[in-house]
XYZ file of C-alpha atoms in Angstrom:
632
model
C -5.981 -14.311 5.326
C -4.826 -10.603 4.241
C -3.125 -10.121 7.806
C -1.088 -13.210 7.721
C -0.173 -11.900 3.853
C 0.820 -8.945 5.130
C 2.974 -10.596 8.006
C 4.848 -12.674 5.555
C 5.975 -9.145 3.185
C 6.566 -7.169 6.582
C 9.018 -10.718 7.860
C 10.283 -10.592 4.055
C 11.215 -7.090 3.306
C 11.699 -5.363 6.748
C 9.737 -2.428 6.206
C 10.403 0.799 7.988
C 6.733 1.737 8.564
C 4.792 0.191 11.887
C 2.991 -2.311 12.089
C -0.064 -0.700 13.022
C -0.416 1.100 9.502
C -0.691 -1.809 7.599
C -2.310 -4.256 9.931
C -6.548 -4.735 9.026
C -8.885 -3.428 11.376
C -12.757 -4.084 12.641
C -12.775 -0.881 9.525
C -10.465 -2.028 6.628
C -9.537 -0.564 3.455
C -11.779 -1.668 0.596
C -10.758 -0.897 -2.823
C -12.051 1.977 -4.716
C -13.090 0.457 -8.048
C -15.075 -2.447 -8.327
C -14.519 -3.630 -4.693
C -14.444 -7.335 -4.100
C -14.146 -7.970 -8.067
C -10.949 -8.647 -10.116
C -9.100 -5.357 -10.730
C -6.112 -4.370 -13.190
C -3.720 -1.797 -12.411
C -1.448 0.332 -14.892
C 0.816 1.583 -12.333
C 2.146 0.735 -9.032
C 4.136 2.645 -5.869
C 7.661 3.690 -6.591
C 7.633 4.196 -10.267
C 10.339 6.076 -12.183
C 8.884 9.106 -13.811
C 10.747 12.341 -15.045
C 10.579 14.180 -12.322
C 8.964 12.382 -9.612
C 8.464 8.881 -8.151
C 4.595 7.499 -9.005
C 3.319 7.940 -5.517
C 0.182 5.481 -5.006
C -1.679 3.380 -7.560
C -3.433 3.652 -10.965
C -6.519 1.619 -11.485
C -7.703 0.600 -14.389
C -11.201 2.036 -15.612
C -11.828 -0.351 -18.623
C -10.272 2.403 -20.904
C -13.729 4.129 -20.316
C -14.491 7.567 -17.906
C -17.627 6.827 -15.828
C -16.769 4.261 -13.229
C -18.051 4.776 -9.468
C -15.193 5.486 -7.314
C -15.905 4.300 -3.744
C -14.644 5.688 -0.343
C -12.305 3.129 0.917
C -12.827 3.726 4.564
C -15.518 6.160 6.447
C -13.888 9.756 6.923
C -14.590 13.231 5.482
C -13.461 15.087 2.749
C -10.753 18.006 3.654
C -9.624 18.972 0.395
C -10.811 19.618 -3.217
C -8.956 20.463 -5.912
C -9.664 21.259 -9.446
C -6.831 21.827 -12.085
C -6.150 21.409 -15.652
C -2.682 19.834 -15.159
C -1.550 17.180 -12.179
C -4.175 15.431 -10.495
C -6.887 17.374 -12.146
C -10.121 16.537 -10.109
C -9.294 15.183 -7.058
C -10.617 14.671 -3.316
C -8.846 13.905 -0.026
C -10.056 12.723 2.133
C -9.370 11.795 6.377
C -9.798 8.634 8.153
C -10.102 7.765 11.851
C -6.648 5.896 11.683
C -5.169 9.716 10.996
C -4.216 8.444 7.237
C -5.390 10.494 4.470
C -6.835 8.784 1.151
C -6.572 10.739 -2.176
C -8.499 10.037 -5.198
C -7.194 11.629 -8.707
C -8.188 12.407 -12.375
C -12.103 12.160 -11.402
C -14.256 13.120 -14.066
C -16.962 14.342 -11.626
C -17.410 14.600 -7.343
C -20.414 13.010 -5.274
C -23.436 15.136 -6.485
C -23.257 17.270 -3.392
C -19.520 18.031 -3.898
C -19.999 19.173 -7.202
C -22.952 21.264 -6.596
C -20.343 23.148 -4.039
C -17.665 22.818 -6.052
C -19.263 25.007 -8.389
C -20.756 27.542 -6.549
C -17.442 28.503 -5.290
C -16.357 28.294 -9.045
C -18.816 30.988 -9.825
C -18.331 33.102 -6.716
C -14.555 32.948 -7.144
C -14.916 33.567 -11.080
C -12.664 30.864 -11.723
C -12.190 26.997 -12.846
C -8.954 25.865 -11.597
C -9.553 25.972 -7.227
C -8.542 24.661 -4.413
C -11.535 23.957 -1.689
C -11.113 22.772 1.865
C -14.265 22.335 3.404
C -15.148 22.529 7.431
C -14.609 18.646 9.275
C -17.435 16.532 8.389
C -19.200 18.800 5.906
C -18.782 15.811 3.444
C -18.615 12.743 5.560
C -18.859 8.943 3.414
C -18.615 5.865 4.968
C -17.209 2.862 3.503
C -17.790 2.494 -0.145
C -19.846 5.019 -0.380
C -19.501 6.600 -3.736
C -17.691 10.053 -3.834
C -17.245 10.457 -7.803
C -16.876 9.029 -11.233
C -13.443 8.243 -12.302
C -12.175 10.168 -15.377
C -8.897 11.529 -17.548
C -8.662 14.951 -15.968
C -5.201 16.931 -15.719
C -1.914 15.222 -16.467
C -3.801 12.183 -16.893
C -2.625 10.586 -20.465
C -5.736 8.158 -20.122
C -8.704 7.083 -17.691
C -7.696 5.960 -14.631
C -8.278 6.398 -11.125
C -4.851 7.388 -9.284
C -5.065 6.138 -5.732
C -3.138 6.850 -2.811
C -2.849 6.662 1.244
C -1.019 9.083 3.063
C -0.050 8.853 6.898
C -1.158 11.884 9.200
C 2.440 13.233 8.402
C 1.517 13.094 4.448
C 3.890 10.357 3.395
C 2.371 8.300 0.442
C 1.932 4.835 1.918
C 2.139 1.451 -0.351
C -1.453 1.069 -1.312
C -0.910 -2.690 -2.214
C 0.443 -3.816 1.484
C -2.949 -3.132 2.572
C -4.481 -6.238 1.586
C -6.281 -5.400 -1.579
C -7.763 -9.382 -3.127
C -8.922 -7.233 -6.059
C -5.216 -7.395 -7.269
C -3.544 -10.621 -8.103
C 0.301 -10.923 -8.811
C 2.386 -13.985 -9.067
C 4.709 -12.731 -11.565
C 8.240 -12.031 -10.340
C 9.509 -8.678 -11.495
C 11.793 -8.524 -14.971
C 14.826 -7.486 -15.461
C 15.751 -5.548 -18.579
C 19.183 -4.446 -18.766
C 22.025 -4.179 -16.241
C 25.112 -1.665 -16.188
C 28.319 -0.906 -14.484
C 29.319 2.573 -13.918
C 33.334 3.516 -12.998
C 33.045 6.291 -10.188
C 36.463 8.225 -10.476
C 39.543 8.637 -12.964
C 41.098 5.517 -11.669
C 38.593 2.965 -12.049
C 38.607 1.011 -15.354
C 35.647 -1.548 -16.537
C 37.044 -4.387 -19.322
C 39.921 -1.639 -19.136
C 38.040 1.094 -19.962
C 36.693 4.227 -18.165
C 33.153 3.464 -19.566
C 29.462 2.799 -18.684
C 29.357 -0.743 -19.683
C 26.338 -2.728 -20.339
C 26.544 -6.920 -19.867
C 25.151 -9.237 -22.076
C 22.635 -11.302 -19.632
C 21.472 -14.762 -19.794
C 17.983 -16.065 -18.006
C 16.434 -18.741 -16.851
C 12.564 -17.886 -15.408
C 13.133 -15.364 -13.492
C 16.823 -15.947 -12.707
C 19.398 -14.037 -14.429
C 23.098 -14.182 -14.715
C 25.454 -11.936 -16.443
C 27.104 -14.182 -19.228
C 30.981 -12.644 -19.037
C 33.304 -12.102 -15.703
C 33.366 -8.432 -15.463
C 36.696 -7.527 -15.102
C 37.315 -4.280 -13.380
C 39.493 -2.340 -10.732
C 38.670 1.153 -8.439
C 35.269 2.208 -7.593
C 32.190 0.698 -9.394
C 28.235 1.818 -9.657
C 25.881 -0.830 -10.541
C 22.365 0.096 -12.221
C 19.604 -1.534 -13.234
C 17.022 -1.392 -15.393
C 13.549 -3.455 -15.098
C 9.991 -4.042 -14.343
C 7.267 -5.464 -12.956
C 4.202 -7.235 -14.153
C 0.813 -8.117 -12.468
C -1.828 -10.438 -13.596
C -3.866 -9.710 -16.529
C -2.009 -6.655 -17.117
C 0.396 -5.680 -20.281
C 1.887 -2.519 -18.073
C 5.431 -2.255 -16.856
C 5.471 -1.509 -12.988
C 8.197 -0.364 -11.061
C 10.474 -2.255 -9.164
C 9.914 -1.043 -5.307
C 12.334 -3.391 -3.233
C 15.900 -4.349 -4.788
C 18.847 -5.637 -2.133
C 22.346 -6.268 -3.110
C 24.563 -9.223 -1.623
C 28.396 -9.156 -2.032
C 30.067 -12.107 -1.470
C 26.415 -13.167 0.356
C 26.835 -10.623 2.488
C 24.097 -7.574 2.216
C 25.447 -4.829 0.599
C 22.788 -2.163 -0.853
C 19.165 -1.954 -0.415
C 16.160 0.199 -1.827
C 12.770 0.394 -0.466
C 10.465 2.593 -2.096
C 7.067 1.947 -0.322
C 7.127 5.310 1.898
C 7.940 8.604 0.000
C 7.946 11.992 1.162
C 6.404 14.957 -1.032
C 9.214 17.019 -0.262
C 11.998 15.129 -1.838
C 10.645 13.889 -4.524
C 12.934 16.123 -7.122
C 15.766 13.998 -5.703
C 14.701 11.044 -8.006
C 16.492 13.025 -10.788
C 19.917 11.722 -8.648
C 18.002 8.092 -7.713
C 18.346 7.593 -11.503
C 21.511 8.057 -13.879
C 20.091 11.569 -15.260
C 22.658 11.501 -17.825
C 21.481 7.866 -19.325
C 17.389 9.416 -19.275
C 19.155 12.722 -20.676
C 21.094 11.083 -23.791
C 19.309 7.629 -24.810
C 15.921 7.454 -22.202
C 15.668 4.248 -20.383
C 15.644 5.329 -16.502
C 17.855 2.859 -14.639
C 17.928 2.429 -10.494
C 21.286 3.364 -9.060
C 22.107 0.477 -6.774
C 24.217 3.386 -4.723
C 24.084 6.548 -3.341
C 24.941 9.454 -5.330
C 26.227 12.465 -4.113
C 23.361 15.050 -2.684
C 20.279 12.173 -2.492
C 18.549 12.831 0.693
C 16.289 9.718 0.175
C 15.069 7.429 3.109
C 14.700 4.744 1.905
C 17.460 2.714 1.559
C 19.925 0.962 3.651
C 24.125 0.635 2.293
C 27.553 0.191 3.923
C 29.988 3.158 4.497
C 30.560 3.212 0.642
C 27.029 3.872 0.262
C 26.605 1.208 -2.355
C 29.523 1.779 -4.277
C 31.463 -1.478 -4.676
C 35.808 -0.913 -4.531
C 37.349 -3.549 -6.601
C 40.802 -4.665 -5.517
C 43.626 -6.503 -7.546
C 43.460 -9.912 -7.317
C 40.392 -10.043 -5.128
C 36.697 -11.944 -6.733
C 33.396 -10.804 -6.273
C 30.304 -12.674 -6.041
C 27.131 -10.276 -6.830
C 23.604 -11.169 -6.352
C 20.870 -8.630 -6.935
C 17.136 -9.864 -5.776
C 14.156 -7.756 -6.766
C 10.872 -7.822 -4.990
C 7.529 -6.769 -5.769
C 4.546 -5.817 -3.022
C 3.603 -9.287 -3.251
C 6.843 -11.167 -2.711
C 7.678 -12.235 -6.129
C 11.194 -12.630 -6.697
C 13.851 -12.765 -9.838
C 17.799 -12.147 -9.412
C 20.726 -11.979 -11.049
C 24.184 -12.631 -10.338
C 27.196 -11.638 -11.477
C 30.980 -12.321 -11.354
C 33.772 -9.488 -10.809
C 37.495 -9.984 -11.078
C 39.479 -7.279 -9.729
C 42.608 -7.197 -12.354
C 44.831 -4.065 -13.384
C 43.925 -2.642 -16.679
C 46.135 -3.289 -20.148
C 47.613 0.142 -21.531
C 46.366 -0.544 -25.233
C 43.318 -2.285 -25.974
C 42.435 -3.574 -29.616
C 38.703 -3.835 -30.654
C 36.444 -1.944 -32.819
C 35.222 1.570 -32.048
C 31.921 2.866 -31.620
C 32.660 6.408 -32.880
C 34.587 8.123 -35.027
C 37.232 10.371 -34.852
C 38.901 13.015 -37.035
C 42.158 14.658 -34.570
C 41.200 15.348 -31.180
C 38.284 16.107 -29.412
C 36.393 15.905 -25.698
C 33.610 14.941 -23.695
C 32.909 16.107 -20.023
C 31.527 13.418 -17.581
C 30.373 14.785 -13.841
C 34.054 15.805 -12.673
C 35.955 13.871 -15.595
C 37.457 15.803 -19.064
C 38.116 12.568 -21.183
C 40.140 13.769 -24.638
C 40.321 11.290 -27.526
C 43.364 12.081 -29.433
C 44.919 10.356 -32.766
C 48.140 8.769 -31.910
C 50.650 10.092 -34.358
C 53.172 10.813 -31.966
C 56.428 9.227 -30.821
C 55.167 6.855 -28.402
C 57.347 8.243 -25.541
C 56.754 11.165 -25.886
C 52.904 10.862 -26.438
C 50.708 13.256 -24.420
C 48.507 15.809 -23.627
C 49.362 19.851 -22.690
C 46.550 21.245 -20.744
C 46.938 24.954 -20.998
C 45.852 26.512 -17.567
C 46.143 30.626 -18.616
C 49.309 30.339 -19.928
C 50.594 27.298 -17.440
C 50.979 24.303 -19.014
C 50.271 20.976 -17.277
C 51.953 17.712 -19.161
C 49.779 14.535 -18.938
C 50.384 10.731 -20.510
C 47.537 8.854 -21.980
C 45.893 6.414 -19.591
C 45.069 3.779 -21.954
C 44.848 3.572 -25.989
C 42.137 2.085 -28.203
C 43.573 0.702 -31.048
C 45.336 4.097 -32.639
C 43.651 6.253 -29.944
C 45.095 7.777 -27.083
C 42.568 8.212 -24.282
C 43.446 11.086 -21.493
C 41.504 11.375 -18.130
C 41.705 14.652 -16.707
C 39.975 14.904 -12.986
C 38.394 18.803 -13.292
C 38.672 19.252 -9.710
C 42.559 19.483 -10.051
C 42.051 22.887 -12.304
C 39.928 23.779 -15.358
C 42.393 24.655 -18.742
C 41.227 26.732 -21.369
C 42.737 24.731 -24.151
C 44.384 21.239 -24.787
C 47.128 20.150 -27.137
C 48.320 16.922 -28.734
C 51.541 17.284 -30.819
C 49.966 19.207 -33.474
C 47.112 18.849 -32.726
C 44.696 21.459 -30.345
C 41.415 22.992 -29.367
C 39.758 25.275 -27.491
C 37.490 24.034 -24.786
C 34.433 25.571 -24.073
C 34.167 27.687 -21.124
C 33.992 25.805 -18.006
C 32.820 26.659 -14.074
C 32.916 25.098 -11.439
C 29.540 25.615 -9.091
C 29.870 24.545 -5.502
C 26.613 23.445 -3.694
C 25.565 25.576 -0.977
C 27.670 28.860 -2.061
C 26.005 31.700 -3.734
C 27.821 32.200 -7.078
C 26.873 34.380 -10.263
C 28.698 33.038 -13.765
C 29.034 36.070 -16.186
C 30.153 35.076 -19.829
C 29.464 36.469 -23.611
C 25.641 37.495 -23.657
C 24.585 35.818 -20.559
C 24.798 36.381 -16.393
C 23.609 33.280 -14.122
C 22.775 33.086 -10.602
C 23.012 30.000 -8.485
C 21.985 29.955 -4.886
C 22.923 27.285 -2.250
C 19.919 24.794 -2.783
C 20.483 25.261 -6.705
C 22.879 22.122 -6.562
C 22.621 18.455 -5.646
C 26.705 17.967 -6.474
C 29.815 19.692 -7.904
C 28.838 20.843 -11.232
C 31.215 21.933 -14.052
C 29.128 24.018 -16.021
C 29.566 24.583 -19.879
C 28.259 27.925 -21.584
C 28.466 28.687 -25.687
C 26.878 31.562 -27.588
C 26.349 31.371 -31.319
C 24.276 32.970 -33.921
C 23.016 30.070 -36.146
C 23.685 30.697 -39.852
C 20.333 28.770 -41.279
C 17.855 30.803 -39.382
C 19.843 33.528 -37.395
C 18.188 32.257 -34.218
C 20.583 33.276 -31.169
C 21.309 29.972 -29.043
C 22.585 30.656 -25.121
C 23.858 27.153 -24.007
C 24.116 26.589 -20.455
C 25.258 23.057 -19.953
C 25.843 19.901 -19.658
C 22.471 18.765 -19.970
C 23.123 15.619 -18.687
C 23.501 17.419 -15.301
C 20.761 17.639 -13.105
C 19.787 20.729 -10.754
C 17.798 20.530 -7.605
C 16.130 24.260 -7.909
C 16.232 26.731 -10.133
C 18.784 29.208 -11.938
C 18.166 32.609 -12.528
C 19.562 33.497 -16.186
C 19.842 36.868 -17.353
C 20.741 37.190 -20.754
C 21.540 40.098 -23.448
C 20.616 39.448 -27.092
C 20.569 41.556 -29.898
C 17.202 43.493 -29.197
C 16.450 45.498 -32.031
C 15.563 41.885 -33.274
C 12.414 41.488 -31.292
C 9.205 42.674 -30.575
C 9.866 42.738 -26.908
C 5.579 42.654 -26.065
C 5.757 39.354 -27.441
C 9.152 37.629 -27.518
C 10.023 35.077 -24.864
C 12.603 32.695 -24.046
C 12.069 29.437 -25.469
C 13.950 26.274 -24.774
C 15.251 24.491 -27.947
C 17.076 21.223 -29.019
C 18.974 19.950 -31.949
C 15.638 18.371 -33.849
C 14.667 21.882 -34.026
C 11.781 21.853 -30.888
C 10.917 24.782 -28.655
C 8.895 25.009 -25.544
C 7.657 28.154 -23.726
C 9.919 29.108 -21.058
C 8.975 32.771 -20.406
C 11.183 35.404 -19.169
C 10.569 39.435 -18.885
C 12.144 41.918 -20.587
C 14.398 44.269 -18.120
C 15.799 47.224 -20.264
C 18.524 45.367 -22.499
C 17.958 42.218 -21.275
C 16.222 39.148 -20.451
C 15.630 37.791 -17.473
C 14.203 33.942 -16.664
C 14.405 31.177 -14.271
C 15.202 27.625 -15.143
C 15.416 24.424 -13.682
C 17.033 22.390 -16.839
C 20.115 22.858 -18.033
C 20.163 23.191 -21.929
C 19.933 25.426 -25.260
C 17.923 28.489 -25.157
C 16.855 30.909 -27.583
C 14.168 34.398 -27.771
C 11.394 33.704 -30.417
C 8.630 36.261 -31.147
C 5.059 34.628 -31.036
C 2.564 37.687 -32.438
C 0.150 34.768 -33.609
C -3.134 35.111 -31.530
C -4.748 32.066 -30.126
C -7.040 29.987 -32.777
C -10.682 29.800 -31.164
C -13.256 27.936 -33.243
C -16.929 26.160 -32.397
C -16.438 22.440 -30.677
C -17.789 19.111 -31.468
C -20.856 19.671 -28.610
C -22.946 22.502 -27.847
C -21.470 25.620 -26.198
C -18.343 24.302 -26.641
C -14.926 25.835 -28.548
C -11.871 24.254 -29.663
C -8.697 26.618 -28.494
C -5.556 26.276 -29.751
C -2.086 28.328 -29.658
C 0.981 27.516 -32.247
C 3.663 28.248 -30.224
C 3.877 29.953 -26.649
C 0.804 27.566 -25.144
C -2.593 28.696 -23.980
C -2.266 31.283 -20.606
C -5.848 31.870 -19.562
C -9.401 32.413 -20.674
C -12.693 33.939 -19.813
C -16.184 33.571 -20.994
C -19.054 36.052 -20.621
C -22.574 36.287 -21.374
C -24.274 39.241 -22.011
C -21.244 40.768 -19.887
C -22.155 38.211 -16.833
C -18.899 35.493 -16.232
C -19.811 32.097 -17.436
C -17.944 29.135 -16.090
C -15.507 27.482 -18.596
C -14.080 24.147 -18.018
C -10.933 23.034 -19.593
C -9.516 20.297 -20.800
C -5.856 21.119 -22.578
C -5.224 17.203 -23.925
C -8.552 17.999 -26.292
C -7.878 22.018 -26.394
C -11.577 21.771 -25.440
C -13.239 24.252 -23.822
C -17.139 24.204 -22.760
C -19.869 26.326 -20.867
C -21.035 24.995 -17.172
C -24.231 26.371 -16.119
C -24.419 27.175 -12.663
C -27.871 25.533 -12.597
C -31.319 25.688 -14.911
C -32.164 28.852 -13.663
C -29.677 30.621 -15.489
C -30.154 32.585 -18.798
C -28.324 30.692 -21.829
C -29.259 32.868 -24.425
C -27.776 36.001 -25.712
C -23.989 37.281 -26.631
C -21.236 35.292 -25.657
C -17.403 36.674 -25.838
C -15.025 33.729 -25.237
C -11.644 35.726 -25.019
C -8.197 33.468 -24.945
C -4.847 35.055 -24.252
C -1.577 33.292 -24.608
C 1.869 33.280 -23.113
C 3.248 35.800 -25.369
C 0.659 38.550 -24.511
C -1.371 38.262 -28.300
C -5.303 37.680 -27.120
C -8.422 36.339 -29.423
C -11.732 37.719 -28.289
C -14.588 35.119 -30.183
C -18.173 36.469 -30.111
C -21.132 34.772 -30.903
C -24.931 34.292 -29.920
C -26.053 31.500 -27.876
């Protein structure tokens, strides 16, 4: 019955993986939790996270740490790692079939793994480690239990995150494997839907806007309620989830095809993912959308610098060119693992945009001002102007470029300026000017080096996933003095890092304990780090955004815990670095757990002597250390 499942999604969906991998064998895959009993997952293959598709699947543990985890096939453990953040406990481990199984956030290993986990902890004088014992040294067979689930590392509750990995460490589609402990008949949701114009001459309801349609439904079958009319180059994206039985989470969306005019146009299928590229999801999703209101939406095209694999488009790579005159019929279907379906269709007219559009505006306006989007400068200007003689001087050092408005809302003229035809200083309307922030443009692949006011950065040639037209400010803010170094837009994504060098005022700060913080306009800051280099500061980034130096001289709070030989640890600002616990001058094992800034004492086994002095000492991220003494 689970092979001729299986069958049906491979006929369905055409996956790109053989057949061999997902076909059952004389030694199937048995779930890890609870096997052959109803099972609940809170997240599925293919999810949209920050930084990172969700690779695998997270079971639900009843909300409770403590459940068995079972090997799903007979193999042996290769790999052990232990680690406050990310997987926290985990295990892999390798199965005949060369695949790989991985088993995350465990609150404890199989007795025997735990007893060498920790000898190694206590030879290496150290918590967080990475262990990769000799073939066979920890062999399970089926079902055999090789931990206790738990809420270790980035975990934000208990779960067990489960993968499969192929013998070239792609992360496999747990749920095409034939798991009856998971039941779905619920077709995946759709949420919200967008339309995205891709250059200067493309125009949505006559606008150069990201444009949301109002959707109607019916079950599972959606249909936008208006005719889009548009003209030029337009991005779709889509926003949505997925449901399974007896579950209140939202799942991703893994399979999502696009027909034009009924003939296929687009396709995603996230069910194998390689490690490697999973920073590209940063340019699967509209960054700038997550960067500015949250939601992340799928890009039903290709953007500029995805590497990808998995998905399947015409020469346009997704991106649909609407011509005057001509209709479009669009019909999006999205799939989940179990063949669920829901679409939606949509309507597009291609029709050449009206110069002056009446309706009410969603901003406000007092002369002129500017927003940059990717390669676009759009200015908003007043109309007060002769009509014919209405436009825009773009001052290029001292050469001045004459453009007309491309369309007017209401009283508003709207200019589109395309950056890669030059980069002006200034702009002027009638009486009306500004000065533009200073503007670069960064080509991918080139080694470049920006110098401004107070600040030096260094791109190399993976820094970049696309053209970027960077924006830098300095300022000294008048309500707290705090010097901000902008380095924008952040709704522009980087692939690697920056290195930023800047030069502040430094008789302000304590240089042994003032780092480079990253701040926003609610007034947050996050440790970014940074060392002091004579006059200056040098860090590395991978965010675009506002930056400032703070001085932490604080020391780290260290107080008794809840449960014996155990201490809460706490630090206000730069974040806890590292920690060490000693007992009558012998190293103690300390494990950690950051979402409880618990720390506690692990014996290395009865023997040992638990009495006497013990010196916890905590050091943060801005060099300021608490050394806590007390008698066990």
């Amino acid at each position: 019955m689970k092979l001729n499942k299986l069958k049906i999604i491979l006929f369905i969906f055409s996956l790109s993986f053989p057949l061999a991998v997902l076909a059952q064998s004389s030694d199937p895959y048995t779930f890890p939790i609870r096997p052959n009993k109803s099972n609940y997952l809170a997240g599925t293959m293919g999810e949209l996270r920050s930084s990172h598709f969700h690779a695998g699947i997270d079971i639900k543990t009843g909300g409770k740490i403590g459940e068995p985890v079972h090997a799903t096939k007979r193999g042996y453990i290769t790999r052990i790692k232990v680690s406050t953040s990310g997987y926290g406990n985990a295990l892999y481990m390798l199965h005949p079939d060369g695949n790989t199984s991985v088993y995350a956030h465990l609150d404890e290993f199989a007795p025997e793994i735990q007893d060498f986990v920790k000898k190694e902890q206590y030879n290496q004088k150290t918590f967080e480690i990475e262990l990769f014992p000799q073939p066979y040294q920890f062999a399970f067979k089926s079902q055999e239990v090789i931990g206790i689930s738990g809420n270790t590392g980035g975990s934000t509750g208990p779960h067990l995150h489960f993968e499969i990995r192929d013998p070239q460490q792609r992360v496999l589609n747990p749920l095409h494997y034939g798991f009856d402990e998971i039941k779905d008949n619920i077709p995946p949701i759709l949420q919200d839907f967008a339309l995205r114009p891709m250059n200067s001459n493309s125009r949505i309801f006559n606008k150069y806007k990201r444009t949301n349609l109002s959707l109607s439904r019916q079950g599972f079958n959606y249909k936008a309620t208006d005719t889009v009319k548009a003209i030029g180059k337009i991005g779709l994206e889509l926003l949505g989830h997925d449901k399974l039985n007896g579950s209140a989470n939202r799942n991703g969306i893994s399979i999502i095809a696009v027909n034009v005019n009924e003939e296929p146009y687009f396709k995603q299928n996230i069910d194998v993912m390689s490690f490697s590229l999973q920073r590209h999801i940063i340019v699967h999703y509209p960054y700038d959308v997550k960067m500015t209101i949250g939601p992340r939406y799928h890009k039903l095209y290709i953007d500029n610098g995805n590497q990808l694999k998995f998905y399947e488009a015409d020469s346009l790579n997704g991106i649909l060119n609407i011509e005057p005159g001509k209709f479009y019929h669009v019909e999006i279907k999205m799939y989940d693992p179990y063949g669920n379906m829901s679409t939606l269709q949509l309507n597009i007219t291609g029709e050449s945009p009206v110069e002056v559009l009446q309706e009410p505006l969603d901003f406000e306006l007092d002369n002129i001002d500017y927003l940059i989007e990717e390669n676009i400068l759009k200015v908003y200007t007043k109309a007060n102007c002769e009509k014919e003689i209405e436009e825009l001087n773009l001052n290029f050092d001292g050469k001045i470029e004459s453009v007309k408005p491309d369309y007017y809302l209401n009283n508003i003229a709207v200019y589109l300026w395309d950056l890669k035809n030059g980069i002006p200083y200034s702009i002027l309307n009638c009486d009306k000017g500004i000065n533009l922030r200073a503007i670069h443009q960064i080509i991918p692949k080139e080694d470049k080096t920006i110098s401004v006011e107070k600040m030096n950065i260094k791109f190399n040639p993976y820094t970049l996933f696309d053209t970027l037209y960077l924006e830098t400010d300095y300022e000294i803010k008048t309500s707290d003095s705090l010097e901000i170094f902008s380095i924008g837009p952040i709704t522009s994504p980087l692939k690697s890092s920056i290195e930023v060098e800047l030069f502040p005022s430094r008789e302000k700060y304590d240089i042994n304990h003032s780092h480079v913080y990253k701040t926003d306009d609610a007034g947050n800051f996050s440790f970014t780090g940074g060392e002091w280099e004579n006059e200056k500061m040098i860090f590395n980034t991978r965010d675009l955004a506002d930056y400032t130096i703070l001085t932490d001289s604080i020391p780290p709070l260290v107080k008794e815990g809840y449960k014996k030989n155990s201490f809460i640890i706490n630090d206000q600002l730069s974040g806890i670095k590292s920690y060490e616990g000693r007992l009558n001058e012998e190293w103690v094992l300390l494990k950690y757990e950051p979402k409880d800034n618990l720390i506690w004492i692990e014996w290395l086994n009865e023997e040992m002597n638990k009495t006497g002095e013990f010196i916890l000492t905590v050091n943060d991220n801005a060099g300021n250390v608490t050394e806590y003494i007390t008698k066990l």
